[in-house]
C-alpha cells in the first residue's frame, strides 16, 4: 500500500485480554473523609469524539473534562515519524469547567419536592467550537451551550497621580480658583480656566479608554428549558443522530423533542393503561439508534426490550421487534420480576447489538435475532442467596449502568465494593476480568474463567458465570453494599473506562496489551525508507502498531532493488502487512511493494 494507507488484517482469533492500569483520578477521597451527599456523581458521559467527558452529581452540577494528549505540537504526522516521536499516547484528561445545571424546586400543585440531582447527561453535535449538551433531573431538561469567550476589559482612564484629585480632576495650583456652574469664573476670565484644565499641548498623563482582551473564559449558557412534559420521573434522555431531535422517557411515556422548540413535545410511546390497576410494567430506559434516526429502543421492568420505528405511526403503540428471554420453568419466585427489571440499555457503535443490564446479568442482543440474547454474562449470581437481605435494605433496586467498547469487542458494568466487570464478547473470547475503581485496579482481580464462549453469530446462547460462593463477592471478599459503582462510560475510540465511585471519578484504566504474549500474528509497520550515499546499504526506521502498543525498530534492508532512489530520498510512509513474530524474535515482513524484497529479516527483540 502507498500514500500512507493502513490496512489491518482481520484477526485470526479472539483479541487478547487487556492488562488494565491506573491512569487518572479526580476528586479522590482521603481516608476517613466523609462524602457529602451533593458531591456523589450520578451521571457520566463521553462525547462522540472522546475528547470531552461530562459528569453530573446529586447537587445539580455538571463538570466537564477535556482531553489534553491530542495536540500535535504543531508538527505533522510524517515529521513525527521521522523524529521517532510516539504518536499514540494513552488519553489524559484535565478539568475544563463546571456549572450549576439544576436547582431544587417545589411543585406546589402536587406538593412534591423536586431534587436537583442530575439523572442523565447526553452530548449533542458541536458547532463553531462550542459544546452542546443536555442534562436532566426528575422533571426538567436543559440544553446547555459551553464556549470560550474573551473577557473584554477597558483600560484605566488615569491622569498624573501627582495631580490627581477626587474623581479624575486635576489641581492646577495650591489655591484653586472657585468655579461657577457651567465653567463660569468669578473674575470672568474663561481663558484662565481653560489654561488651568487644558494647558497648551494637552495633558500627557490623560489616556483615552482602550478595550483590551484578556485571557479567554469558558461560559455555560442555558439555551433551552424543556419542562412540564412528564408526570413521572425522567429516567432517560437520548440525542438523535439527525442532530435536531431527542427523546425523554419517564415510567409511562416517551416524548420526542426538537432542540429548537421547548414549548411542545410529541408523545410517541404511552404505556399508561386506562385503569392504573391494570399496570403491569413501566419504562426503565430508552435509547436512540446511533445511525438510524427513525429507530429507538426502550426497556421495561419485565426484562423485555422493544425496538420501534418512528415511520410506522405517530404513536408507536406497536413495536417492530420484541427482545425477551422466557424465564426457565419452575424458577419463578417473589424476586423474579424485581431482578428481571432492566436498568440500562446501550446500542453498540454500529447499531447491530443492544447491551442490557438487569440486577443479576448483563445480556447482549442481536437486533436481527429476537429469539434471545446471543450472550449472557453473570454479574451478581453470588448474591442470589442474599436476595431477602437485598430487598430489606433496598439494594435490590439499585440501577447499574452498562457500556460497550468502541470496537464492540468488550462490555463492562458495575457492581458493589466499587468493583466493575469487563467481559469479552468477540467470537471465541473468554475474557472476564473484575477490577476495582482505585489506583490499583488489579488488586482484587478475579481469575479468568476457562469456560469458552460461543461466537456472536451462534444461535446457541452463551452464559458465563462468576463466583457463586454465598457471602462473598466476585473476588472472594465480603461484599459492601454501601460502596457501589453504578455509573461508568467507555471511551468511544480507546480502551479506557471512566468510573464514578461516590464523589471520585476514576479515569484510571489505561488498557495495555498483556506483556506475557508470546506471539503477535498481525500488526502494521509504517516507516520511512532511505538509502546511504554509497548505495550499498538501505535502512528503514519503522514504527509498528498493534492495538495500543507502539514500538520502534531499525530494520536492515539487504539487496533491495530500489535503483531509482536518489541518495537519502525518503519514500515513506510504506505499509507492510502480514507480519509473523517467531519464538526467536525474528520478524518476517511481507511488503506490498513489488520493487522491494518480499522478506525482510530482523533478529532483535523489538517488543
Coordinates of C-alpha atoms in Angstrom, one line a residue:
X1 CA 0.0 0.0 0.0
X2 CA 1.2 3.5 -0.7
X3 CA 0.2 7.1 0.3
X4 CA 0.1 6.3 4.0
X5 CA -2.9 3.9 3.8
X6 CA -3.1 1.4 6.6
X7 CA -4.7 -2.0 6.3
X8 CA -5.3 -4.2 9.3
X9 CA -6.0 -7.8 8.5
X10 CA -8.9 -9.5 10.3
X11 CA -7.6 -11.2 13.5
X12 CA -7.3 -14.9 13.2
X13 CA -8.6 -15.5 16.8
X14 CA -10.2 -13.6 19.7
X15 CA -8.5 -10.5 20.9
X16 CA -6.0 -11.0 23.8
X17 CA -7.1 -10.0 27.3
X18 CA -6.3 -6.4 28.3
X19 CA -3.9 -5.5 31.1
X20 CA -5.7 -2.6 32.9
X21 CA -3.6 0.1 34.5
X22 CA -4.4 3.1 36.6
X23 CA -4.4 6.4 34.7
X24 CA -6.1 9.3 36.5
X25 CA -8.4 10.1 39.3
X26 CA -10.4 13.3 40.1
X27 CA -11.8 14.2 43.5
X28 CA -10.1 11.3 45.3
X29 CA -11.4 10.8 48.8
X30 CA -8.9 11.0 51.7
X31 CA -9.1 8.1 54.2
X32 CA -11.7 8.9 56.8
X33 CA -13.2 11.8 54.8
X34 CA -16.9 11.9 54.9
X35 CA -18.6 12.1 51.5
X36 CA -21.2 14.8 51.1
X37 CA -24.4 13.7 49.5
X38 CA -24.4 16.5 47.0
X39 CA -20.9 15.5 45.7
X40 CA -21.9 12.0 44.7
X41 CA -21.6 11.5 41.0
X42 CA -24.9 10.5 39.4
X43 CA -24.2 10.7 35.6
X44 CA -21.2 10.3 33.3
X45 CA -20.9 10.5 29.6
X46 CA -18.2 10.8 26.9
X47 CA -18.9 12.8 23.7
X48 CA -18.7 11.1 20.3
X49 CA -15.1 12.1 19.7
X50 CA -13.9 11.1 23.2
X51 CA -12.2 14.5 23.6
X52 CA -14.6 15.6 26.3
X53 CA -16.2 14.0 29.4
X54 CA -19.1 15.2 31.4
X55 CA -20.2 14.3 34.9
X56 CA -23.3 15.3 36.9
X57 CA -23.8 15.0 40.6
X58 CA -26.6 15.0 43.1
X59 CA -26.1 18.6 43.8
X60 CA -27.2 19.6 40.3
X61 CA -23.7 20.5 39.0
X62 CA -22.2 19.5 35.7
X63 CA -18.4 19.2 35.5
X64 CA -16.6 19.0 32.1
X65 CA -13.2 17.5 31.4
X66 CA -11.2 17.8 28.2
X67 CA -8.6 15.5 26.7
X68 CA -5.1 17.0 26.6
X69 CA -3.0 14.5 24.8
X70 CA -4.4 15.0 21.3
X71 CA -2.4 18.1 20.5
X72 CA 0.0 17.7 17.6
X73 CA 2.5 20.2 18.9
X74 CA 2.5 21.9 15.5
X75 CA 4.2 19.0 13.8
X76 CA 2.8 16.9 11.0
X77 CA 2.4 13.2 11.5
X78 CA 5.1 12.4 8.9
X79 CA 7.6 14.7 10.7
X80 CA 6.7 13.0 14.0
X81 CA 7.5 9.6 12.4
X82 CA 10.9 10.9 11.1
X83 CA 11.7 12.1 14.6
X84 CA 10.5 8.8 16.1
X85 CA 8.0 10.6 18.2
X86 CA 5.4 8.4 19.9
X87 CA 2.2 9.3 18.1
X88 CA -0.1 7.1 20.0
X89 CA -0.4 8.1 23.7
X90 CA -3.0 7.0 26.2
X91 CA -5.7 9.5 26.8
X92 CA -5.2 12.1 29.5
X93 CA -7.9 14.5 30.8
X94 CA -8.0 17.7 32.8
X95 CA -10.6 19.7 34.4
X96 CA -12.3 22.2 32.0
X97 CA -15.2 23.9 33.7
X98 CA -18.3 23.3 35.8
X99 CA -21.7 25.0 36.1
X100 CA -24.8 24.7 38.1
X101 CA -27.3 22.9 35.9
X102 CA -30.3 22.4 38.2
X103 CA -31.6 23.8 41.5
X104 CA -34.0 22.2 43.9
X105 CA -37.6 23.1 43.2
X106 CA -41.0 22.5 44.7
X107 CA -44.2 21.6 42.8
X108 CA -46.9 23.4 44.8
X109 CA -49.8 21.7 42.8
X110 CA -48.6 18.2 43.7
X111 CA -46.8 19.2 47.0
X112 CA -43.8 17.4 45.6
X113 CA -40.1 18.4 46.1
X114 CA -38.0 18.1 43.0
X115 CA -34.4 17.2 43.6
X116 CA -31.6 18.9 41.8
X117 CA -29.8 15.6 41.1
X118 CA -28.6 15.1 37.6
X119 CA -30.2 11.9 36.2
X120 CA -28.7 11.8 32.8
X121 CA -26.3 13.8 30.5
X122 CA -26.2 13.5 26.8
X123 CA -23.9 15.3 24.3
X124 CA -25.2 17.0 21.2
X125 CA -23.5 17.9 18.0
X126 CA -20.9 20.6 18.3
X127 CA -20.9 23.8 16.2
X128 CA -18.4 26.7 15.9
X129 CA -16.1 25.2 18.5
X130 CA -18.9 25.3 21.1
X131 CA -20.0 22.3 23.1
X132 CA -23.7 21.4 23.5
X133 CA -25.2 19.0 25.9
X134 CA -28.5 18.0 27.5
X135 CA -28.9 17.5 31.3
X136 CA -32.0 16.5 33.2
X137 CA -33.2 16.0 36.7
X138 CA -36.5 14.3 37.6
X139 CA -38.7 16.8 35.8
X140 CA -36.8 19.4 33.8
X141 CA -34.4 19.0 30.8
X142 CA -32.0 21.8 29.9
X143 CA -30.0 22.4 26.8
X144 CA -26.6 24.0 27.5
X145 CA -24.0 25.7 25.4
X146 CA -20.5 25.9 26.6
X147 CA -18.0 28.0 24.7
X148 CA -14.9 30.1 25.2
X149 CA -15.4 33.9 25.4
X150 CA -12.8 36.6 25.5
X151 CA -13.1 38.8 28.5
X152 CA -13.0 42.4 27.3
X153 CA -11.7 45.0 29.7
X154 CA -11.5 48.7 29.4
X155 CA -8.1 50.2 30.4
X156 CA -7.9 52.7 33.2
X157 CA -8.6 56.3 32.4
X158 CA -5.8 57.7 34.6
X159 CA -4.1 61.1 34.9
X160 CA -0.9 62.0 36.5
X161 CA -1.0 60.6 40.0
X162 CA 0.8 63.7 41.4
X163 CA -2.0 65.9 40.2
X164 CA -5.0 63.6 40.6
X165 CA -7.7 64.9 42.9
X166 CA -11.0 63.3 43.6
X167 CA -12.6 61.5 40.7
X168 CA -10.0 62.3 38.0
X169 CA -9.9 66.1 38.4
X170 CA -6.6 67.9 38.5
X171 CA -5.5 70.6 40.9
X172 CA -3.7 73.3 38.9
X173 CA -2.4 75.3 41.9
X174 CA -2.3 75.3 45.7
X175 CA -5.1 77.9 45.7
X176 CA -7.6 76.8 43.2
X177 CA -9.9 79.4 41.8
X178 CA -13.6 78.9 42.7
X179 CA -15.6 77.9 39.7
X180 CA -19.2 78.7 38.9
X181 CA -21.7 76.4 37.3
X182 CA -21.1 75.6 33.6
X183 CA -17.5 76.7 33.7
X184 CA -18.1 80.2 34.9
X185 CA -15.4 82.1 36.9
X186 CA -15.5 84.9 39.5
X187 CA -13.1 87.0 37.5
X188 CA -15.0 86.4 34.3
X189 CA -11.9 85.0 32.5
X190 CA -12.6 81.9 30.5
X191 CA -9.1 81.8 29.2
X192 CA -7.6 81.3 32.6
X193 CA -10.0 78.5 33.3
X194 CA -9.1 76.8 30.0
X195 CA -5.4 77.1 30.6
X196 CA -5.7 75.6 34.1
X197 CA -7.5 72.5 32.9
X198 CA -6.3 72.1 29.4
X199 CA -2.7 73.6 29.1
X200 CA -1.2 74.0 25.7
X201 CA -0.2 70.7 24.2
X202 CA -2.7 68.8 26.3
X203 CA -2.3 66.6 29.3
X204 CA 0.3 63.9 28.7
X205 CA -1.0 61.8 31.6
X206 CA -4.5 61.6 30.2
X207 CA -5.2 58.3 28.4
X208 CA -8.2 57.6 26.3
X209 CA -10.1 54.4 27.2
X210 CA -8.9 51.4 25.3
X211 CA -10.6 48.0 25.1
X212 CA -8.1 45.2 25.9
X213 CA -8.8 41.5 25.6
X214 CA -7.6 39.3 28.4
X215 CA -7.5 35.5 28.6
X216 CA -10.5 33.5 27.4
X217 CA -13.0 32.2 29.8
X218 CA -15.4 29.3 29.5
X219 CA -19.1 30.4 29.7
X220 CA -22.0 28.0 30.1
X221 CA -25.3 29.3 29.0
X222 CA -28.7 27.6 29.1
X223 CA -30.2 27.8 25.7
X224 CA -33.5 26.0 26.2
X225 CA -35.5 24.6 29.1
X226 CA -37.9 21.7 28.4
X227 CA -40.3 21.3 31.2
X228 CA -43.8 20.4 32.2
X229 CA -44.0 17.4 29.9
X230 CA -43.6 14.5 32.3
X231 CA -45.9 13.5 35.2
X232 CA -43.4 10.9 36.4
X233 CA -39.6 11.0 37.0
X234 CA -37.5 11.2 33.9
X235 CA -35.1 8.2 33.7
X236 CA -33.6 8.6 30.2
X237 CA -32.7 11.2 27.6
X238 CA -31.1 10.3 24.2
X239 CA -29.9 12.5 21.4
X240 CA -30.9 11.6 17.8
X241 CA -28.3 11.1 15.0
X242 CA -30.1 13.7 13.0
X243 CA -28.7 16.4 15.4
X244 CA -32.2 18.0 15.6
X245 CA -34.3 15.9 18.0
X246 CA -34.0 14.0 21.2
X247 CA -36.2 11.8 23.4
X248 CA -37.0 11.9 27.1
X249 CA -38.6 8.9 28.9
X250 CA -40.3 8.5 32.2
X251 CA -42.0 5.5 33.7
X252 CA -45.0 5.5 31.3
X253 CA -44.2 7.8 28.4
X254 CA -41.6 8.7 25.9
X255 CA -41.6 12.2 24.3
X256 CA -39.9 13.4 21.2
X257 CA -38.5 16.9 21.3
X258 CA -37.0 19.3 18.8
X259 CA -33.9 21.0 20.2
X260 CA -35.1 24.4 19.0
X261 CA -38.6 24.1 20.4
X262 CA -39.1 23.9 24.1
X263 CA -42.8 24.7 24.3
X264 CA -44.1 21.4 23.0
X265 CA -43.2 17.8 22.5
X266 CA -44.7 14.8 20.8
X267 CA -45.7 11.8 22.8
X268 CA -44.6 8.7 20.8
X269 CA -44.9 5.9 23.4
X270 CA -47.6 5.7 26.1
X271 CA -47.9 2.5 28.1
X272 CA -50.3 4.0 30.7
X273 CA -53.5 1.9 30.9
X274 CA -56.9 3.3 31.3
X275 CA -57.1 1.9 34.7
X276 CA -53.8 2.2 36.7
X277 CA -54.7 -1.1 38.5
X278 CA -54.0 -2.8 35.2
X279 CA -50.5 -1.5 35.0
X280 CA -48.0 -4.4 34.8
X281 CA -44.8 -2.9 33.6
X282 CA -43.0 0.5 33.3
X283 CA -40.4 2.0 31.0
X284 CA -36.9 1.9 32.6
X285 CA -34.6 3.1 29.8
X286 CA -34.7 4.4 26.3
X287 CA -32.0 5.0 23.6
X288 CA -31.9 6.2 20.0
X289 CA -30.2 4.1 17.4
X290 CA -26.7 5.5 16.8
X291 CA -27.1 5.8 13.0
X292 CA -30.8 5.4 12.1
X293 CA -32.8 8.5 13.2
X294 CA -36.1 6.7 12.9
X295 CA -35.3 3.8 15.3
X296 CA -35.1 3.7 19.0
X297 CA -35.3 1.0 21.7
X298 CA -36.7 1.1 25.2
X299 CA -36.6 -1.4 28.0
X300 CA -39.2 -2.4 30.6
X301 CA -39.4 -3.6 34.2
X302 CA -40.3 -7.1 32.9
X303 CA -37.0 -7.6 31.3
X304 CA -38.0 -7.0 27.7
X305 CA -36.7 -4.6 25.1
X306 CA -38.8 -3.2 22.3
X307 CA -37.4 -1.8 19.1
X308 CA -39.8 0.8 17.4
X309 CA -39.7 2.5 14.1
X310 CA -41.0 6.1 14.0
X311 CA -42.0 5.7 10.4
X312 CA -44.8 3.3 11.2
X313 CA -47.1 5.7 13.0
X314 CA -47.2 8.9 15.0
X315 CA -47.9 7.0 18.2
X316 CA -45.8 3.9 18.4
X317 CA -48.2 1.6 20.3
X318 CA -46.9 -1.4 18.4
X319 CA -43.2 -2.4 18.3
X320 CA -41.2 -3.5 15.3
X321 CA -39.3 -6.2 17.4
X322 CA -39.5 -7.6 20.9
X323 CA -36.5 -8.9 22.6
X324 CA -37.3 -11.1 25.6
X325 CA -36.0 -14.2 27.2
X326 CA -38.6 -16.5 28.7
X327 CA -37.9 -17.5 32.3
X328 CA -37.0 -21.1 33.0
X329 CA -39.9 -23.2 34.2
X330 CA -40.1 -23.6 38.0
X331 CA -37.7 -20.7 38.7
X332 CA -40.3 -18.1 39.5
X333 CA -40.2 -16.5 42.9
X334 CA -41.1 -13.3 44.7
X335 CA -38.0 -11.6 43.4
X336 CA -38.2 -12.8 39.8
X337 CA -39.8 -9.6 38.4
X338 CA -37.6 -7.3 40.5
X339 CA -34.3 -8.8 39.4
X340 CA -35.5 -9.1 35.8
X341 CA -36.1 -5.3 35.5
X342 CA -33.6 -3.8 33.0
X343 CA -31.9 -0.7 34.5
X344 CA -29.9 0.3 31.4
X345 CA -29.6 -0.4 27.6
X346 CA -26.9 0.7 25.2
X347 CA -26.5 0.3 21.4
X348 CA -23.2 -0.8 20.0
X349 CA -21.4 1.8 17.9
X350 CA -22.6 0.2 14.7
X351 CA -26.1 -0.3 16.0
X352 CA -26.0 -4.0 15.4
X353 CA -26.2 -5.1 19.1
X354 CA -28.0 -3.9 22.2
X355 CA -26.5 -4.4 25.6
X356 CA -28.9 -4.6 28.6
X357 CA -28.2 -4.8 32.3
X358 CA -30.6 -6.2 34.9
X359 CA -29.8 -6.8 38.5
X360 CA -28.2 -10.2 38.0
X361 CA -26.9 -10.3 34.5
X362 CA -25.5 -8.5 31.5
X363 CA -27.0 -9.5 28.2
X364 CA -26.1 -8.8 24.6
X365 CA -28.8 -8.9 22.0
X366 CA -28.5 -9.0 18.2
X367 CA -31.2 -6.8 16.7
X368 CA -31.6 -9.3 13.8
X369 CA -32.4 -12.1 16.2
X370 CA -35.2 -11.7 18.7
X371 CA -35.3 -15.3 20.0
X372 CA -33.0 -14.5 22.8
X373 CA -29.7 -12.9 23.8
X374 CA -26.5 -14.0 22.0
X375 CA -24.5 -13.8 25.2
X376 CA -25.3 -13.6 28.9
X377 CA -22.7 -12.6 31.5
X378 CA -23.5 -13.4 35.1
X379 CA -22.6 -10.5 37.3
X380 CA -24.4 -10.9 40.6
X381 CA -25.1 -14.6 40.7
X382 CA -23.2 -14.8 44.0
X383 CA -25.9 -12.6 45.5
X384 CA -28.8 -14.9 44.8
X385 CA -28.8 -16.5 48.3
X386 CA -28.9 -12.9 49.7
X387 CA -32.0 -11.6 47.8
X388 CA -34.0 -11.3 51.0
X389 CA -31.4 -9.1 52.7
X390 CA -31.0 -7.1 49.5
X391 CA -34.8 -6.5 49.4
X392 CA -34.8 -5.4 53.1
X393 CA -32.1 -2.8 52.6
X394 CA -33.4 -1.7 49.1
X395 CA -30.1 -2.7 47.4
X396 CA -32.1 -4.9 45.1
X397 CA -33.5 -1.8 43.5
X398 CA -30.0 -0.3 42.6
X399 CA -29.8 0.7 39.0
X400 CA -26.4 -0.3 37.4
X401 CA -25.4 1.1 34.1
X402 CA -23.5 -0.8 31.3
X403 CA -21.3 0.2 28.3
X404 CA -19.6 -1.3 25.3
X405 CA -16.2 -0.6 23.9
X406 CA -15.9 1.4 20.7
X407 CA -14.8 -1.7 18.7
X408 CA -17.6 -3.8 20.1
X409 CA -15.3 -6.5 21.4
X410 CA -15.9 -5.9 25.2
X411 CA -18.6 -4.9 27.6
X412 CA -18.5 -3.5 31.1
X413 CA -20.8 -2.9 34.1
X414 CA -20.5 -2.0 37.7
X415 CA -21.1 -3.9 41.0
X416 CA -20.7 -3.5 44.7
X417 CA -17.5 -2.7 46.7
X418 CA -16.5 -0.3 43.9
X419 CA -15.9 -3.2 41.5
X420 CA -16.8 -3.5 37.9
X421 CA -16.6 -6.3 35.4
X422 CA -15.1 -6.3 31.9
X423 CA -16.1 -9.2 29.6
X424 CA -15.1 -10.1 26.1
X425 CA -17.9 -10.6 23.7
X426 CA -15.9 -11.3 20.5
X427 CA -16.2 -14.8 18.9
X428 CA -14.2 -17.2 20.9
X429 CA -13.3 -14.8 23.7
X430 CA -13.1 -16.0 27.3
X431 CA -12.0 -12.7 28.8
X432 CA -13.7 -11.9 32.1
X433 CA -11.9 -9.5 34.4
X434 CA -13.1 -8.0 37.7
X435 CA -11.5 -4.7 38.6
X436 CA -11.7 -2.1 41.4
X437 CA -12.1 1.6 40.9
X438 CA -8.9 2.6 42.6
X439 CA -5.3 3.3 41.9
X440 CA -4.6 -0.4 41.9
X441 CA -7.4 -1.8 39.8
X442 CA -5.9 -5.3 39.6
X443 CA -5.7 -5.5 43.4
X444 CA -8.8 -7.7 43.7
X445 CA -8.7 -9.3 40.3
X446 CA -10.7 -12.4 39.6
X447 CA -9.1 -15.3 37.7
X448 CA -10.3 -15.5 34.2
X449 CA -12.7 -18.4 33.8
X450 CA -11.7 -21.2 31.5
X451 CA -15.1 -21.8 30.1
X452 CA -15.0 -20.9 26.4
X453 CA -17.6 -18.6 24.8
X454 CA -19.6 -19.1 21.6
X455 CA -19.4 -16.6 18.7
X456 CA -22.0 -13.9 18.5
X457 CA -23.3 -15.5 15.3
X458 CA -24.1 -18.7 17.0
X459 CA -27.8 -19.3 17.7
X460 CA -26.9 -21.1 20.9
X461 CA -26.7 -18.6 23.8
X462 CA -23.7 -18.1 26.0
X463 CA -23.7 -18.0 29.7
X464 CA -20.6 -17.1 31.7
X465 CA -20.7 -17.4 35.5
X466 CA -18.9 -15.6 38.2
X467 CA -18.2 -16.6 41.7
X468 CA -21.1 -18.3 43.3
X469 CA -19.9 -18.6 46.9
X470 CA -22.5 -17.2 49.2
X471 CA -21.5 -14.2 51.4
X472 CA -18.6 -13.1 49.2
X473 CA -18.2 -11.1 46.1
X474 CA -16.6 -12.0 42.8
X475 CA -13.2 -11.9 44.3
X476 CA -13.8 -13.9 47.4
X477 CA -14.1 -10.8 49.6
X478 CA -17.0 -9.8 51.8
X479 CA -19.3 -7.5 49.8
X480 CA -20.0 -4.0 50.8
X481 CA -23.5 -2.7 49.7
X482 CA -22.6 0.9 50.8
X483 CA -20.0 1.3 48.1
X484 CA -21.4 0.6 44.7
X485 CA -20.3 1.6 41.2
X486 CA -23.4 2.5 39.4
X487 CA -22.1 4.8 36.6
X488 CA -19.4 4.2 34.1
X489 CA -18.6 5.0 30.5
X490 CA -16.3 3.6 27.9
X491 CA -14.2 5.9 25.7
X492 CA -15.6 5.7 22.1
X493 CA -12.2 5.0 20.5
X494 CA -9.8 4.0 23.2
X495 CA -9.7 1.1 25.7
X496 CA -10.3 3.3 28.6
X497 CA -13.2 3.4 31.1
X498 CA -14.3 6.3 33.3
X499 CA -15.9 5.1 36.6
X500 CA -17.8 7.1 39.2
X501 CA -17.2 5.8 42.7
X502 CA -19.1 8.0 45.1
X503 CA -17.6 11.5 44.7
X504 CA -14.5 10.3 42.9
X505 CA -14.1 10.0 39.1
X506 CA -11.5 7.3 38.1
X507 CA -10.4 7.8 34.5
X508 CA -7.8 5.3 35.7
X509 CA -7.9 2.4 33.5
X510 CA -5.5 2.6 30.6
X511 CA -5.5 -0.6 28.6
X512 CA -2.3 -2.2 27.5
X513 CA -1.6 -5.4 25.7
X514 CA -0.6 -8.2 28.0
X515 CA 3.2 -8.3 28.1
X516 CA 3.2 -12.1 28.5
X517 CA 2.0 -12.6 25.0
X518 CA 4.4 -15.0 23.1
X519 CA 3.3 -14.0 19.6
X520 CA 1.6 -11.2 17.8
X521 CA 0.4 -12.6 14.5
X522 CA -0.8 -9.4 12.9
X523 CA 0.5 -5.8 13.0
X524 CA 1.2 -2.8 10.8
X525 CA 4.6 -1.4 10.1
X526 CA 4.8 2.3 9.0
X527 CA 8.1 3.8 8.3
X528 CA 10.4 5.7 6.0
X529 CA 12.9 4.1 3.7
X530 CA 16.2 5.7 3.0
X531 CA 19.5 4.7 1.2
X532 CA 23.0 5.5 2.1
X533 CA 25.2 7.6 -0.2
X534 CA 27.2 4.7 -1.4
X535 CA 24.1 2.8 -2.4
X536 CA 25.2 -0.4 -0.6
X537 CA 23.0 -0.3 2.5
X538 CA 19.5 0.7 2.9
X539 CA 17.7 1.0 6.2
X540 CA 14.2 1.8 7.4
X541 CA 13.2 3.4 10.7
X542 CA 10.0 1.7 11.3
X543 CA 7.2 2.0 13.9
X544 CA 4.9 -0.9 14.4
X545 CA 1.4 -0.7 15.7
X546 CA -0.5 -3.4 17.5
X547 CA -3.6 -2.2 19.4
X548 CA -2.4 0.4 21.8
X549 CA 1.2 -0.6 21.7
X550 CA 3.8 1.4 19.8
X551 CA 7.2 0.0 19.2
X552 CA 10.2 1.2 17.1
X553 CA 12.9 -0.7 15.4
X554 CA 15.8 -0.2 12.9
X555 CA 15.4 -2.7 10.1
X556 CA 18.2 -3.6 7.6
X557 CA 17.1 -3.9 4.0
X558 CA 19.6 -6.1 2.1
X559 CA 19.7 -6.4 -1.7
X560 CA 16.7 -4.2 -2.2
X561 CA 16.1 -3.3 -5.8
X562 CA 15.5 0.4 -5.4
X563 CA 17.9 1.7 -8.0
X564 CA 15.6 4.6 -8.9
X565 CA 16.1 6.2 -5.5
X566 CA 18.2 9.3 -5.1
X567 CA 20.6 9.3 -2.1
X568 CA 18.8 9.8 1.2
X569 CA 15.5 10.3 -0.6
X570 CA 12.5 9.3 1.5
X571 CA 9.8 7.0 0.1
X572 CA 7.6 6.6 3.1
X573 CA 5.4 6.1 4.6
X574 CA 5.4 2.4 3.4
X575 CA 2.9 -0.1 4.8
X576 CA 3.7 -3.7 5.4
X577 CA 1.2 -6.3 6.4
X578 CA 1.1 -10.0 7.3
X579 CA 3.9 -10.0 9.8
X580 CA 4.7 -13.0 11.9
X581 CA 6.7 -13.0 15.1
X582 CA 8.5 -16.2 15.7
X583 CA 9.8 -17.5 19.0
X584 CA 13.4 -16.5 18.3
X585 CA 12.3 -12.8 17.8
X586 CA 12.9 -13.0 14.1
X587 CA 10.4 -11.0 12.1
X588 CA 9.3 -11.8 8.6
X589 CA 7.6 -8.9 6.9
X590 CA 5.9 -9.3 3.5
X591 CA 5.8 -6.0 1.7
X592 CA 3.2 -4.9 -0.8
X593 CA 5.8 -3.1 -2.8
X594 CA 6.9 -5.2 -5.8
X595 CA 10.1 -3.3 -6.2
X596 CA 11.3 -4.3 -2.7
X597 CA 12.2 -7.6 -1.3
X598 CA 9.4 -10.0 -0.3
X599 CA 11.1 -10.7 3.0
X600 CA 12.9 -8.5 5.5
X601 CA 14.7 -10.2 8.4
X602 CA 15.4 -8.6 11.6
X603 CA 17.0 -10.5 14.5
X604 CA 16.4 -8.3 17.5
X605 CA 13.7 -8.1 20.1
X606 CA 11.5 -5.0 19.4
X607 CA 8.8 -5.9 21.9

